[in-house]
mmCIF file of N, CA, C and O in Angstrom:
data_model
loop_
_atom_site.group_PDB
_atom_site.id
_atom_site.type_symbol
_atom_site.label_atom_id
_atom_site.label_comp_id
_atom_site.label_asym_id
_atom_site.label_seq_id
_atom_site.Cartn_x
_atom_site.Cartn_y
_atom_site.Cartn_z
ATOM 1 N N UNK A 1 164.901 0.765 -52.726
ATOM 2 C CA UNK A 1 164.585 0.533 -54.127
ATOM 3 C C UNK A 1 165.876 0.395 -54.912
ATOM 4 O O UNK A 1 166.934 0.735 -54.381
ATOM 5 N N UNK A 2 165.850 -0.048 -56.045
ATOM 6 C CA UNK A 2 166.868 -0.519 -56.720
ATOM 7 C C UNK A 2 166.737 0.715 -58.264
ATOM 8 O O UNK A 2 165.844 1.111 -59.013
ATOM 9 N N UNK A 3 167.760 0.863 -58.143
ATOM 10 C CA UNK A 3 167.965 2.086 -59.908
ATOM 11 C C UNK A 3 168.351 1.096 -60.798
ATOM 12 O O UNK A 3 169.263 0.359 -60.423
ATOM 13 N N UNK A 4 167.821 0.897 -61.986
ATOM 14 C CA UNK A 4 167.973 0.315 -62.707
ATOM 15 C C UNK A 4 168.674 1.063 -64.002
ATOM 16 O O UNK A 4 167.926 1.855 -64.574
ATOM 17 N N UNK A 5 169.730 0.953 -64.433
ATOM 18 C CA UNK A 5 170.541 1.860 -65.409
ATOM 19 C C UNK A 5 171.273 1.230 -66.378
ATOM 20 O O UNK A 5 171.694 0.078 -66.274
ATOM 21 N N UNK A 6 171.501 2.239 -67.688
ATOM 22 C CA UNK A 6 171.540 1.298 -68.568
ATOM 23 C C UNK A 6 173.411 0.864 -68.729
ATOM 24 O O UNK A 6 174.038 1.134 -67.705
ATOM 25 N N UNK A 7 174.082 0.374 -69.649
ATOM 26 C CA UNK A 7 175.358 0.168 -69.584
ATOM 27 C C UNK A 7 175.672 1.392 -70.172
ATOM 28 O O UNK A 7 174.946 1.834 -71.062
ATOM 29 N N UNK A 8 177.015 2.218 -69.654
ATOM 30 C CA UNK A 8 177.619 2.764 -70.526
ATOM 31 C C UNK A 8 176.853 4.582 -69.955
ATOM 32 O O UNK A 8 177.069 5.691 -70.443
ATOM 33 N N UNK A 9 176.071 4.226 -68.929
ATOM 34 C CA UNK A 9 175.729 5.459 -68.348
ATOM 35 C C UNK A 9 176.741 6.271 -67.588
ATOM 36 O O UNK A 9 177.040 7.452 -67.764
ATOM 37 N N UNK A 10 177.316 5.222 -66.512
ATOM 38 C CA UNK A 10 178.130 5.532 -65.732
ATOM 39 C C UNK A 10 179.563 4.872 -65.804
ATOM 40 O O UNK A 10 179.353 3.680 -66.032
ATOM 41 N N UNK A 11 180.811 5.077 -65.723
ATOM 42 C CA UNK A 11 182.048 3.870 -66.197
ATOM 43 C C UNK A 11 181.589 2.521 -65.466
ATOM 44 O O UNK A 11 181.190 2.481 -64.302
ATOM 45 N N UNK A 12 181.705 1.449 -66.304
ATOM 46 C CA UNK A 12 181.427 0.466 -65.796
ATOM 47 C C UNK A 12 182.174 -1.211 -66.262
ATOM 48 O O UNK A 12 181.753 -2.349 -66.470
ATOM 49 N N UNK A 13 183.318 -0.593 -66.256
ATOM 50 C CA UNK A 13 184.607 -1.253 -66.953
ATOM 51 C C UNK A 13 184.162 -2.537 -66.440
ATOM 52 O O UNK A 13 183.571 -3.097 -67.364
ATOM 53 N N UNK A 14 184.169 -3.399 -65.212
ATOM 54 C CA UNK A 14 184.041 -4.482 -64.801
ATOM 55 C C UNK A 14 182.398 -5.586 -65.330
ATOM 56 O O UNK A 14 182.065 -6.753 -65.120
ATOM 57 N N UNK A 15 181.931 -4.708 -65.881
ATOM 58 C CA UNK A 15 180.352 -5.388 -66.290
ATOM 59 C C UNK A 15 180.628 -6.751 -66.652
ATOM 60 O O UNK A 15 181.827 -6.760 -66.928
ATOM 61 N N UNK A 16 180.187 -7.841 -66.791
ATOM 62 C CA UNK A 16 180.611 -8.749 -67.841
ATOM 63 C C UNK A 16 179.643 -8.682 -68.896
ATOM 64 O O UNK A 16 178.733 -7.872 -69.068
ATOM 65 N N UNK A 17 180.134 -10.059 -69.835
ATOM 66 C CA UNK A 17 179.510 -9.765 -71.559
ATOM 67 C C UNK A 17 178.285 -9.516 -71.250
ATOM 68 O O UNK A 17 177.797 -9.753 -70.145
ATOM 69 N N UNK A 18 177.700 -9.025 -72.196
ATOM 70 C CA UNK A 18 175.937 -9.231 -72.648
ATOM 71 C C UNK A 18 175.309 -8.429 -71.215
ATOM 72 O O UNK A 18 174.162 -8.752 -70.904
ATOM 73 N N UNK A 19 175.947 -7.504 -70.427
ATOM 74 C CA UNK A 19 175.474 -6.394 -69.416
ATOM 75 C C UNK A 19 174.459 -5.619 -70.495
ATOM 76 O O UNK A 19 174.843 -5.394 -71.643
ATOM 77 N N UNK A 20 172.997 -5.191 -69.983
ATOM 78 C CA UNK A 20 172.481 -4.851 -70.794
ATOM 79 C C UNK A 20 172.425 -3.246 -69.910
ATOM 80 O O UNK A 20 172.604 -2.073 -70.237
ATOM 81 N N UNK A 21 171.948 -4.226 -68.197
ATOM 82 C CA UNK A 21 171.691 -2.853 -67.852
ATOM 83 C C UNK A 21 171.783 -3.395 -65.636
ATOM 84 O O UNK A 21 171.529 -4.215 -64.752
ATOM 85 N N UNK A 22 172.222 -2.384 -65.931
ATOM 86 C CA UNK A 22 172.940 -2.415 -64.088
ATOM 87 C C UNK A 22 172.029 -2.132 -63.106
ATOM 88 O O UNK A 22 171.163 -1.309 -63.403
ATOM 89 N N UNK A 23 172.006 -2.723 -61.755
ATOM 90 C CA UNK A 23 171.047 -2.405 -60.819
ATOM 91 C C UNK A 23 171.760 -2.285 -59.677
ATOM 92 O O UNK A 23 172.370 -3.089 -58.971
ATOM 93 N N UNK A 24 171.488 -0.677 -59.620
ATOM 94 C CA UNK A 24 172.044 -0.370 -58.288
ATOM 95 C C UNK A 24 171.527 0.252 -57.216
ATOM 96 O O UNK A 24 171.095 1.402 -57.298
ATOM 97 N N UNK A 25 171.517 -0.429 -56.124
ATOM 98 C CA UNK A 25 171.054 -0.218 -54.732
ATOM 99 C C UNK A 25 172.137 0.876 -53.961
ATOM 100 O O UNK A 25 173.297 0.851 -54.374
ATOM 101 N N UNK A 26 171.852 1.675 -53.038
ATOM 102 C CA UNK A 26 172.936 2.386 -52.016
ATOM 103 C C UNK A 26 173.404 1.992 -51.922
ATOM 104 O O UNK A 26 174.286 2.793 -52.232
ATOM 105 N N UNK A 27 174.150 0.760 -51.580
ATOM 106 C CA UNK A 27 175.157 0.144 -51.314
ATOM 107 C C UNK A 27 176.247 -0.257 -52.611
ATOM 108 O O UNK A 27 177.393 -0.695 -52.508
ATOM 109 N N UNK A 28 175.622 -0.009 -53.607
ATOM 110 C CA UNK A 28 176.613 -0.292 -54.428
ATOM 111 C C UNK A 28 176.720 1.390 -55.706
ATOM 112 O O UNK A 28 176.599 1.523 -56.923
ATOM 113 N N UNK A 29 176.967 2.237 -54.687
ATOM 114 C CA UNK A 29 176.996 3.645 -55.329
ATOM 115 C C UNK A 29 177.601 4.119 -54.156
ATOM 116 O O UNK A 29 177.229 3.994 -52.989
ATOM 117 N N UNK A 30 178.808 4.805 -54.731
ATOM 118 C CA UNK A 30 179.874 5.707 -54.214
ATOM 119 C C UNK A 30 179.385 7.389 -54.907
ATOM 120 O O UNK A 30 179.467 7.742 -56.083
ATOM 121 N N UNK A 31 178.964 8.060 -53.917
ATOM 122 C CA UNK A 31 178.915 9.426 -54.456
ATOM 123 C C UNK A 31 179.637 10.133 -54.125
ATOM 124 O O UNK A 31 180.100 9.845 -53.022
ATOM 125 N N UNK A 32 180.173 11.376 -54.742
ATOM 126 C CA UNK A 32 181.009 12.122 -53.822
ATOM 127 C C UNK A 32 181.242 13.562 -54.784
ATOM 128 O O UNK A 32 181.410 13.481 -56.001
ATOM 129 N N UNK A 33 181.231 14.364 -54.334
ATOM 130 C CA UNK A 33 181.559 15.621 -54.604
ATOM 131 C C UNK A 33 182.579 15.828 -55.971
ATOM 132 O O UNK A 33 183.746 15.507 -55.748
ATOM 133 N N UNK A 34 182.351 16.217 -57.056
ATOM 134 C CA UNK A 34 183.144 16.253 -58.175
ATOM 135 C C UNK A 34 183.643 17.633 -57.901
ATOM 136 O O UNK A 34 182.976 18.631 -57.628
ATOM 137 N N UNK A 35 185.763 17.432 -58.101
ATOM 138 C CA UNK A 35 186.086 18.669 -57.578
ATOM 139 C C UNK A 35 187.149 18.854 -58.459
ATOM 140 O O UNK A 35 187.797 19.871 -58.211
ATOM 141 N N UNK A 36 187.617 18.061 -59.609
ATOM 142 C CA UNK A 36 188.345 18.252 -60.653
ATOM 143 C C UNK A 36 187.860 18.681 -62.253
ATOM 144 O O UNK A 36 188.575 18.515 -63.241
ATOM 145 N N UNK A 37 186.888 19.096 -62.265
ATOM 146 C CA UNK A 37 186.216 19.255 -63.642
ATOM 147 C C UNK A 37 184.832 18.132 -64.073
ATOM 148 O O UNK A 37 183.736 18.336 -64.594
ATOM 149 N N UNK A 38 185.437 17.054 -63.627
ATOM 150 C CA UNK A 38 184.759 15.724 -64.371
ATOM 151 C C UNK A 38 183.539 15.582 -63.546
ATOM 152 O O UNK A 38 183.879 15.287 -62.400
ATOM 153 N N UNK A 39 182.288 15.671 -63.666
ATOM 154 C CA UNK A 39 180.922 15.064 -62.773
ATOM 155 C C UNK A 39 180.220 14.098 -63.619
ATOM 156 O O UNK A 39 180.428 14.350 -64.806
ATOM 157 N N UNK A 40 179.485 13.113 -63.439
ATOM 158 C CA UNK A 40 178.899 12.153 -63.388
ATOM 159 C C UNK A 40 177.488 12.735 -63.866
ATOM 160 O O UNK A 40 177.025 12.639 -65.003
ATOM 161 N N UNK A 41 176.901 13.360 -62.758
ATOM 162 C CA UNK A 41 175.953 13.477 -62.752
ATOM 163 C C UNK A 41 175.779 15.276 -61.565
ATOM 164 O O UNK A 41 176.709 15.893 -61.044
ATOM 165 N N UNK A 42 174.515 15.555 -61.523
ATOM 166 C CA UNK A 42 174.188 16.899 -60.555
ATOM 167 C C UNK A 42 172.881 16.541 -59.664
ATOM 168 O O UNK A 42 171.882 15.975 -60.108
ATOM 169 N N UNK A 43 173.125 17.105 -57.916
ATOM 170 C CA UNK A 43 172.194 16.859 -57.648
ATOM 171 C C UNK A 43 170.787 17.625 -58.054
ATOM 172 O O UNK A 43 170.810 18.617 -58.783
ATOM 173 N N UNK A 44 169.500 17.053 -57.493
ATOM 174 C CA UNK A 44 168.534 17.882 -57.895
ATOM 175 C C UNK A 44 168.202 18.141 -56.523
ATOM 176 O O UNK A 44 168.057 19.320 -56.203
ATOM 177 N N UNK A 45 168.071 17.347 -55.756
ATOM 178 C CA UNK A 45 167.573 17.779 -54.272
ATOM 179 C C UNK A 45 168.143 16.842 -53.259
ATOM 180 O O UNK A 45 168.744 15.862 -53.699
ATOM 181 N N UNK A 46 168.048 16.991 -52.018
ATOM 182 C CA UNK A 46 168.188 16.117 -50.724
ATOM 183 C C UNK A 46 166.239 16.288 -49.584
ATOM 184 O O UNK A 46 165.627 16.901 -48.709
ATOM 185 N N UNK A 47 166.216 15.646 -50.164
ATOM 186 C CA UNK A 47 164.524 14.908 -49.121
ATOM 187 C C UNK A 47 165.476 14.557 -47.971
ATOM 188 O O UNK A 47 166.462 13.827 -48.071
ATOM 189 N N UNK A 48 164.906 15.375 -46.516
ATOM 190 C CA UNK A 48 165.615 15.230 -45.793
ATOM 191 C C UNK A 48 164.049 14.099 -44.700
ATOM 192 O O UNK A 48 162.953 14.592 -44.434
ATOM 193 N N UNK A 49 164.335 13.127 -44.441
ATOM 194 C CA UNK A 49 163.551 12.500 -43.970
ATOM 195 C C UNK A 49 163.992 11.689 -42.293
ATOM 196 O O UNK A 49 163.961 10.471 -42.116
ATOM 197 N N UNK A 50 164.321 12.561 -41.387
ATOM 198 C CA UNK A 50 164.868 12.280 -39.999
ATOM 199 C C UNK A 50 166.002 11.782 -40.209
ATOM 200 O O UNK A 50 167.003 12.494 -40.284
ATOM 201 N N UNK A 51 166.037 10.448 -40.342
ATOM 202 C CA UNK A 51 167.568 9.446 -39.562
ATOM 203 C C UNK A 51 167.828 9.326 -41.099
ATOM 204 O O UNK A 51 168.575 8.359 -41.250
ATOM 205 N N UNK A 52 167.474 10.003 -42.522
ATOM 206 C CA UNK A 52 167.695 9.699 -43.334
ATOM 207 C C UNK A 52 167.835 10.327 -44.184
ATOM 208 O O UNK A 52 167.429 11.385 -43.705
ATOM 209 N N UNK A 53 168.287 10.694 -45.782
ATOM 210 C CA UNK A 53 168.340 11.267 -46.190
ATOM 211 C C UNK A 53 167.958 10.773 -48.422
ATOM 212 O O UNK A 53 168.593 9.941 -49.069
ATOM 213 N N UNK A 54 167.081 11.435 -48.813
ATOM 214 C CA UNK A 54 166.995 10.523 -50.054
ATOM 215 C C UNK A 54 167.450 11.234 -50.715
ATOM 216 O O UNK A 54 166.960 12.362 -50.761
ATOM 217 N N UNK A 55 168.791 10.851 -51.672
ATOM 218 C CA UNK A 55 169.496 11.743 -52.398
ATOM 219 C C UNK A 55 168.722 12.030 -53.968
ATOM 220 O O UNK A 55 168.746 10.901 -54.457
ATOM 221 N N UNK A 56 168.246 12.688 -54.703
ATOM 222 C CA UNK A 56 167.766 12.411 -56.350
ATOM 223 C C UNK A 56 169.163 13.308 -57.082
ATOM 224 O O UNK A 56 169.634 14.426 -56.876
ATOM 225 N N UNK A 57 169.452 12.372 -57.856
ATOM 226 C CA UNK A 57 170.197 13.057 -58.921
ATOM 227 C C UNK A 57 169.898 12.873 -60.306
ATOM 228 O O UNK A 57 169.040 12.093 -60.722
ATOM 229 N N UNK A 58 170.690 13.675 -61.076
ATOM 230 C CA UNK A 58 170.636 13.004 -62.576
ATOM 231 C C UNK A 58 171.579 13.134 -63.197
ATOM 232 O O UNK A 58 172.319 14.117 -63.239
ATOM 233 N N UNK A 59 171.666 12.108 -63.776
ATOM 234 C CA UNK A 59 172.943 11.396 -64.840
ATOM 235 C C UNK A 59 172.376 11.699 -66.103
ATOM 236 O O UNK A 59 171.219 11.315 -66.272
ATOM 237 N N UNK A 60 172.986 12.356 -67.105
ATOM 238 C CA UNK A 60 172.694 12.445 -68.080
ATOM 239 C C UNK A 60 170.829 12.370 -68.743
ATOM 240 O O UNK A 60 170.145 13.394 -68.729
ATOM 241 N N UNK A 61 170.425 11.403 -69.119
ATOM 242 C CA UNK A 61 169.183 11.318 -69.489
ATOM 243 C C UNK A 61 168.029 10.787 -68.475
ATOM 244 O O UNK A 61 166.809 10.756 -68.635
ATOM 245 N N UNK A 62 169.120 10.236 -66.986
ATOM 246 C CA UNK A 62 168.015 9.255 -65.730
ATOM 247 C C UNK A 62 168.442 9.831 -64.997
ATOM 248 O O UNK A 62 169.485 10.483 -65.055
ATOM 249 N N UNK A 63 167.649 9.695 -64.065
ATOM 250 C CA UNK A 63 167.138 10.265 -62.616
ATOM 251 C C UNK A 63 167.435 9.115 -61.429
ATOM 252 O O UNK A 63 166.869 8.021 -61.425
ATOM 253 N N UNK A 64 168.063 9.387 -60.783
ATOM 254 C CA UNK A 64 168.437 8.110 -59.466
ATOM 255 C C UNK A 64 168.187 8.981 -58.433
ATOM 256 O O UNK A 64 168.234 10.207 -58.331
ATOM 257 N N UNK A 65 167.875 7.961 -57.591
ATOM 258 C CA UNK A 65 167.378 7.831 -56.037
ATOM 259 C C UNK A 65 168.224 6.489 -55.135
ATOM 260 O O UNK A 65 168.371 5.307 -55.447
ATOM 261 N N UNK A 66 168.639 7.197 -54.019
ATOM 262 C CA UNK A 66 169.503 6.336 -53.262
ATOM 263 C C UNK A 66 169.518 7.399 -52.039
ATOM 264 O O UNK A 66 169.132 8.546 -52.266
ATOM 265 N N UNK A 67 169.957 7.034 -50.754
ATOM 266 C CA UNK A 67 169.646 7.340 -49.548
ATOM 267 C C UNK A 67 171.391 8.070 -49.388
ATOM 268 O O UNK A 67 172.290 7.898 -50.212
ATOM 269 N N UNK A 68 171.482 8.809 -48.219
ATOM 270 C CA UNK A 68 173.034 9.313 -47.910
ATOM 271 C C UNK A 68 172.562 9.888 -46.552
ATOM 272 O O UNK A 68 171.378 10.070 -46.267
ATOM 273 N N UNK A 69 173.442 10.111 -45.877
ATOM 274 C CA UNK A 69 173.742 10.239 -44.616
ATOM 275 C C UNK A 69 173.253 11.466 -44.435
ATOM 276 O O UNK A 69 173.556 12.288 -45.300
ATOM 277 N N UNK A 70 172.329 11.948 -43.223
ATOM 278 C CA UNK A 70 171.242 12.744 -42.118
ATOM 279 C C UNK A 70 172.326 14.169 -42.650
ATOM 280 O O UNK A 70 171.829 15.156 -43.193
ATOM 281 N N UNK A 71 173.767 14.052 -42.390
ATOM 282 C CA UNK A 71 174.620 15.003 -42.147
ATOM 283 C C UNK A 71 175.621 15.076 -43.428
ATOM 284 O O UNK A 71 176.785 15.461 -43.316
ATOM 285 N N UNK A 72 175.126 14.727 -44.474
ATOM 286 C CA UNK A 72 175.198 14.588 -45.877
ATOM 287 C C UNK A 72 175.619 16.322 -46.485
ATOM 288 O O UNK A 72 174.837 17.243 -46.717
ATOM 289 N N UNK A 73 177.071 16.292 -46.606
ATOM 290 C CA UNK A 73 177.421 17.881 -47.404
ATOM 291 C C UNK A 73 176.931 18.176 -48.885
ATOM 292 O O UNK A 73 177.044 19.256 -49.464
ATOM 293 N N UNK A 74 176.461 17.212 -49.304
ATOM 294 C CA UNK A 74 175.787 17.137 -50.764
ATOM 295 C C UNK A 74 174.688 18.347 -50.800
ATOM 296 O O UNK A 74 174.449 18.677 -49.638
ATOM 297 N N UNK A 75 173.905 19.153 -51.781
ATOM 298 C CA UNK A 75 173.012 20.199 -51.951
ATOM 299 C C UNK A 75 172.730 20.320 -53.261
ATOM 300 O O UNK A 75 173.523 20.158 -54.188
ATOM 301 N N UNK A 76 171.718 20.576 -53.319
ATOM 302 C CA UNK A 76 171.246 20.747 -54.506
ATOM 303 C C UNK A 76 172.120 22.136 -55.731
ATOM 304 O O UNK A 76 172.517 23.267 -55.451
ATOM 305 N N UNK A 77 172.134 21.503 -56.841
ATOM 306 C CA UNK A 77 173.383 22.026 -57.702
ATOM 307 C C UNK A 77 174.839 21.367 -57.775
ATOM 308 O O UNK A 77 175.779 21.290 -58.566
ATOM 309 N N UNK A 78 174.563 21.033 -56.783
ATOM 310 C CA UNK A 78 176.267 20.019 -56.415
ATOM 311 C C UNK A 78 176.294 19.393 -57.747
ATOM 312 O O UNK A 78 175.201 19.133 -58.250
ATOM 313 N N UNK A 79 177.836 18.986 -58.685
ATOM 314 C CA UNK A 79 178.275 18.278 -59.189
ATOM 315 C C UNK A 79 178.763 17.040 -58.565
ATOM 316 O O UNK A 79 179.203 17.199 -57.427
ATOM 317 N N UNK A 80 178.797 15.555 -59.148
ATOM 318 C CA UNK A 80 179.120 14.991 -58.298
ATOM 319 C C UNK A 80 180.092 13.671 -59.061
ATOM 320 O O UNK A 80 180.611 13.904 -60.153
ATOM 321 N N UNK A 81 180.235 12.633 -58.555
ATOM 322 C CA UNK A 81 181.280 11.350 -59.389
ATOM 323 C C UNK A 81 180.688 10.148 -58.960
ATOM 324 O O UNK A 81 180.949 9.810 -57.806
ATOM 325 N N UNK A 82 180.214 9.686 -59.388
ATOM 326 C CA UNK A 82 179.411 8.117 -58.765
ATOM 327 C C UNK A 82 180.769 7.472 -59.694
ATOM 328 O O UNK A 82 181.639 7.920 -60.442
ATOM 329 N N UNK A 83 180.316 6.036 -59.089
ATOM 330 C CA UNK A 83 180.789 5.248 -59.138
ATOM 331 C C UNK A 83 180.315 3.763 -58.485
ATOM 332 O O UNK A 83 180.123 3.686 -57.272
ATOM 333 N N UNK A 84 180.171 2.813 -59.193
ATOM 334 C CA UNK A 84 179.499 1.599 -58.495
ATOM 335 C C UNK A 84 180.773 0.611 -58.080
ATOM 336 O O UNK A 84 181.904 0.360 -58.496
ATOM 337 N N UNK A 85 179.932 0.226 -57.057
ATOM 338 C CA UNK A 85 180.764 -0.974 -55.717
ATOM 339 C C UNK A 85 179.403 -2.135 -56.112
ATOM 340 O O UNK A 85 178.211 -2.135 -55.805
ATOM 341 N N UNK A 86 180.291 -3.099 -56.961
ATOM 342 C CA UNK A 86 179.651 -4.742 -56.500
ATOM 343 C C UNK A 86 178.370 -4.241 -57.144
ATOM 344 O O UNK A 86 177.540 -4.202 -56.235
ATOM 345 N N UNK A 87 177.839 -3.857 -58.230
ATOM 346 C CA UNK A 87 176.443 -3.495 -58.310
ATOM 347 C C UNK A 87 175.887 -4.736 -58.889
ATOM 348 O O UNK A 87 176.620 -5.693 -58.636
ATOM 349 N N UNK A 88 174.830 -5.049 -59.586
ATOM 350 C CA UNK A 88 173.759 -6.357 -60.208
ATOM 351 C C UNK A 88 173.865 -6.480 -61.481
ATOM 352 O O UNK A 88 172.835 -5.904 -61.832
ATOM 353 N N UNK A 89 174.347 -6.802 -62.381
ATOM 354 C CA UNK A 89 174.159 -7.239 -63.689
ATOM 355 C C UNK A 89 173.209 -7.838 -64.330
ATOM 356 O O UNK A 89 173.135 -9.042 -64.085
ATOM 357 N N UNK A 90 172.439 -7.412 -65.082
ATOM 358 C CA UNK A 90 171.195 -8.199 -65.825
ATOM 359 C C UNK A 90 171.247 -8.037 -67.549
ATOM 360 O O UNK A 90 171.344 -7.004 -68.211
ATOM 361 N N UNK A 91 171.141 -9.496 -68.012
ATOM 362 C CA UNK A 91 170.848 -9.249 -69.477
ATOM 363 C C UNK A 91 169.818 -8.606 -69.953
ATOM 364 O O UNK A 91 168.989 -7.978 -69.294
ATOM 365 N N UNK A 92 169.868 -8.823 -71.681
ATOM 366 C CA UNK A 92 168.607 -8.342 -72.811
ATOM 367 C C UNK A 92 167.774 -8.591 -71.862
ATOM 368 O O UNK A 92 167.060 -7.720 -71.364
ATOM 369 N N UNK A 93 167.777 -10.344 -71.356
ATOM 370 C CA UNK A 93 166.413 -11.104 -71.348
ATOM 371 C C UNK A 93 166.365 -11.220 -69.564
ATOM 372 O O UNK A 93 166.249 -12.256 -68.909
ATOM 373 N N UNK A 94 166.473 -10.035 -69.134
ATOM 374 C CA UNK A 94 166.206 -9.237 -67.542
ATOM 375 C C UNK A 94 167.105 -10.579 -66.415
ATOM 376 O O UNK A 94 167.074 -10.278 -65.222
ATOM 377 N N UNK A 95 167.698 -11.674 -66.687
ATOM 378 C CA UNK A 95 168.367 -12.453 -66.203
ATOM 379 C C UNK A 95 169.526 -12.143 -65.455
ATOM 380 O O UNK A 95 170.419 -11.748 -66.205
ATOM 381 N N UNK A 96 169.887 -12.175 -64.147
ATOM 382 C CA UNK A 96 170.622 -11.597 -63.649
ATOM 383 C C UNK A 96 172.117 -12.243 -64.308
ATOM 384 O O UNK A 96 172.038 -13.358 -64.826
ATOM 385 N N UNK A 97 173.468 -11.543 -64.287
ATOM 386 C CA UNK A 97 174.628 -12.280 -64.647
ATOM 387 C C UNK A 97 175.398 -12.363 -63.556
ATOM 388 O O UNK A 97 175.178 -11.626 -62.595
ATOM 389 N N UNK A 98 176.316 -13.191 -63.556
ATOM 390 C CA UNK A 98 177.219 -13.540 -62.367
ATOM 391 C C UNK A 98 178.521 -13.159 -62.681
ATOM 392 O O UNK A 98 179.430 -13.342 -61.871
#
């Protein structure tokens, strides 16, 4: 599934103009353990589902879902630092941008 989020949730310096709101898949979310003060977001749980793992967190006012690794050090309470890789850009008018 794809998280759909708005601009300005997460740093998102590279957006181009008229980014209304970002779509990001696992693959374009870097999570990782916040260990200098600064977190992003906190987990809420790890759904541990065999060869898989569904991470839920929350960022400020939204709730994301994205998958992480079986052997995943992440836990619930964890602070954490996202960051997007290559994510989807879409305008006002839901149009993807390039």
């Amino acid at each position: 599934a794809i998280n759909l989020l708005p601009t300005g949730l997460l740093p998102d310096g590279s957006a181009p103009a008229g980014t209304k709101t970002i779509g990001a898949r696992t693959e374009h979310l870097a999570i990782e353990k916040a260990v200098n003060g600064h977190a992003d977001g906190v987990v809420d749980w790890v759904e541990h589902l065999g060869d898989q793992n569904h991470l839920h967190v929350t960022v400020g006012p939204k709730k994301l879902v994205t998958l992480t690794d079986p052997d995943t050090d992440l836990g619930q309470g964890d602070k954490v630092v996202i960051r997007y890789r290559s994510p989807l850009y879409f305008g006002a008018d839901g149009q993807r941008l390039m």
